[in-house]
Amino acid sequence: MSDDRFLGEILVRRLGIADARLEPLYAVARERGARLLDLIVSQDIAEDGKVAEALAMEAGLPFLATVEPDRIATALAMRVPIAFAKARRVIVLAESDEAVQVAVADPFEVTAIDDLRVLFDKSIDPVVAPGDKIVDAINRVYEREAGGGELESEEEATDDVVASDILDSDDDAPVIRWVNSLFLQAMKERASDIHIEPEEREVLVRFRIDGDLHVKRRAPRAFMGSIISRIKIESDLNIAEKRLPQDGRIAKKIAGRSFDIRVSTIPTSRGYERVVMRLLNKSSVLLDLPDLGFSPRDYALMDQLIHKPDGIILVTGPTGSGKTTTLYACLNRINKPDINILTAEDPVEYELAGIHQVHVQAKIGLTFASALRAFLRQDPDVVMVGEIRDKETVEIAVNASLTGHLVLSTIHTNDAPGAITRMLDMGVEPFLLRSSIVGILAQRLVRVLCPSCKVPYEATPFELEELGLTDERRRTRALRAQNLQSRYFPRTVSEVDILETCEARPIFYKPRGCEKCANIGFTGRRGIYELMLMDEAIAPLVLKAADAQTIKRRAIEYGMDTMRDDGARKVLRGMTSVEEVLAATQEDLAAEPESLRGRPDASFGQEA
């Protein structure tokens, strides 16, 4: 493989990428044996096509924006072993008497080109193409020889998505090929879950992509039993047991990426079991705190919180709102050789170098509470507990924070103040919460508009009102935000907030749909956040065991941005749509103080 720093210097020079953004990726590539180019693309630092074009210019080679499998002779391509082609991301395009034309993702990986020269005993004419286009072409060309798709119903007979690494086996069973191709299709379309559902006359397959379910495949109902049996065999479940729910796991390598697939089956009234599989990409790069999308002020506050020596930091939100990703980013930020970090998770979704992780298993007595209790005898500096579910866990977490440990955890509530009332309901004394909690972060995920097809339009007065972007509301918010900023970091964060500088009728964007986003209009998701600090404004209410709405109103009056405020920022930046933010933040308007809609009262800020 090419030297990573050499490639990095090319991209810094050709694409203007900041060298500081590449520096942490060098270590990740070295530790995991991953490609730097893959890390750059997965981190959204640069598009695959732009990277390939920059490398082509540097090498003085032709650039091919796409690779067309239909123009590649199967017999010619298959002279290169599929394992080699995928590992080096090369595919043979054409052959003449004098030379062989080959598409490569990395033109500076000269060892691969030398190997091809020996294999064909001819000179090699390389052209540079995006790595994802080459991998896709390899999948399609090599699949022609393997055959497949026998299980597709007539409506899906044209489906051209096939498997790559998982087709390396010589098994010709159509069920195996169908299940394998299903995994690859899910990976290519960025699905987080695969639902296999028995219907009256067919098998229905739905993918959850960016939070929404989409029908992707159908197969004759007669194959349902074979499909379920195949999945059960791979996940080491009991094939004969069809009356009870079962849970298992599958380890797969798909297109060079390692996936941990969690499998769940339940019996249904239709006579067959329903299967849901969650895909965890273990090859993906963990996000760092700056990559999560915080506003400059909230990022500075979070960075302060996670560097505190003790206290509890809670991340709250519904299932699937990205809480675990946020916790991993926090741990990634503070992970150093001189800090002992322990985590208890259910399950361990990603393995973090330098951090010791425990998979809790309630059926053998290893619960969050028992793991946390054992952690305190392991001399930890930082402890992460996957979830606070019961009184025992919360009491141990509070005691740990009060004895000099930083504790990070999640709790299921709708917003940040709701975490206070939930812990009070669990039986924790108010004075203990006041002394232990240092900050609570609530979050949701909103879909990101496809940059290739989003449509600009002028914001309507109704949309501005709903997002809190009226002139009066923004002036009031600015005064309160300045008060909070002056209390915590008067000089460290000077960036002007986009909420305070937006025009009276700003330009918003809405989805349209194109080939790049599968006509959905969105690609990927990003968090919107609400960070509440346990400061002199909130502490008196906690000691009085006030309700969540009262606490939230006080927090807003003293400068806290709601999730709707943060969503409005991302709408103004063209990142997401108004509908996405409003759908994710229905409860925010109900909690907003009336004074925020008008002039600030005269007493504002005096208690602080």
Tab-separated table of N, CA, C and O in Angstrom, residues 152 258 264 300 330 460 521 546 586:
chain	number	residue	atom	x	y	z
A	152	GLU	N	-35.582	-14.141	-6.447
A	152	GLU	CA	-36.317	-12.903	-6.661
A	152	GLU	C	-37.672	-13.184	-7.295
A	152	GLU	O	-37.818	-14.031	-8.160
A	258	SER	N	-15.808	-4.963	7.927
A	258	SER	CA	-16.256	-5.924	8.933
A	258	SER	C	-17.552	-5.449	9.571
A	258	SER	O	-17.644	-4.305	10.028
A	264	SER	N	-32.511	-10.778	15.504
A	264	SER	CA	-33.635	-11.011	16.405
A	264	SER	C	-34.769	-11.654	15.619
A	264	SER	O	-35.134	-11.181	14.538
A	300	ALA	N	-17.615	24.054	22.888
A	300	ALA	CA	-16.683	24.497	23.923
A	300	ALA	C	-17.155	24.044	25.306
A	300	ALA	O	-16.353	23.638	26.152
A	330	CYS	N	-16.975	11.351	22.885
A	330	CYS	CA	-16.444	11.954	24.114
A	330	CYS	C	-15.258	11.151	24.644
A	330	CYS	O	-14.224	11.727	25.021
A	460	THR	N	-40.730	31.008	4.364
A	460	THR	CA	-42.029	31.647	4.576
A	460	THR	C	-42.108	32.194	6.000
A	460	THR	O	-41.419	31.711	6.906
A	521	GLY	N	-33.868	12.115	-1.500
A	521	GLY	CA	-33.672	13.529	-1.205
A	521	GLY	C	-32.776	13.779	-0.017
A	521	GLY	O	-32.407	14.917	0.257
A	546	ALA	N	-38.244	20.504	41.267
A	546	ALA	CA	-39.190	21.122	40.338
A	546	ALA	C	-39.456	20.193	39.164
A	546	ALA	O	-38.661	19.293	38.856
A	586	GLN	N	-41.046	18.507	18.475
A	586	GLN	CA	-42.423	18.920	18.717
A	586	GLN	C	-42.621	19.516	20.107
A	586	GLN	O	-43.462	20.394	20.303
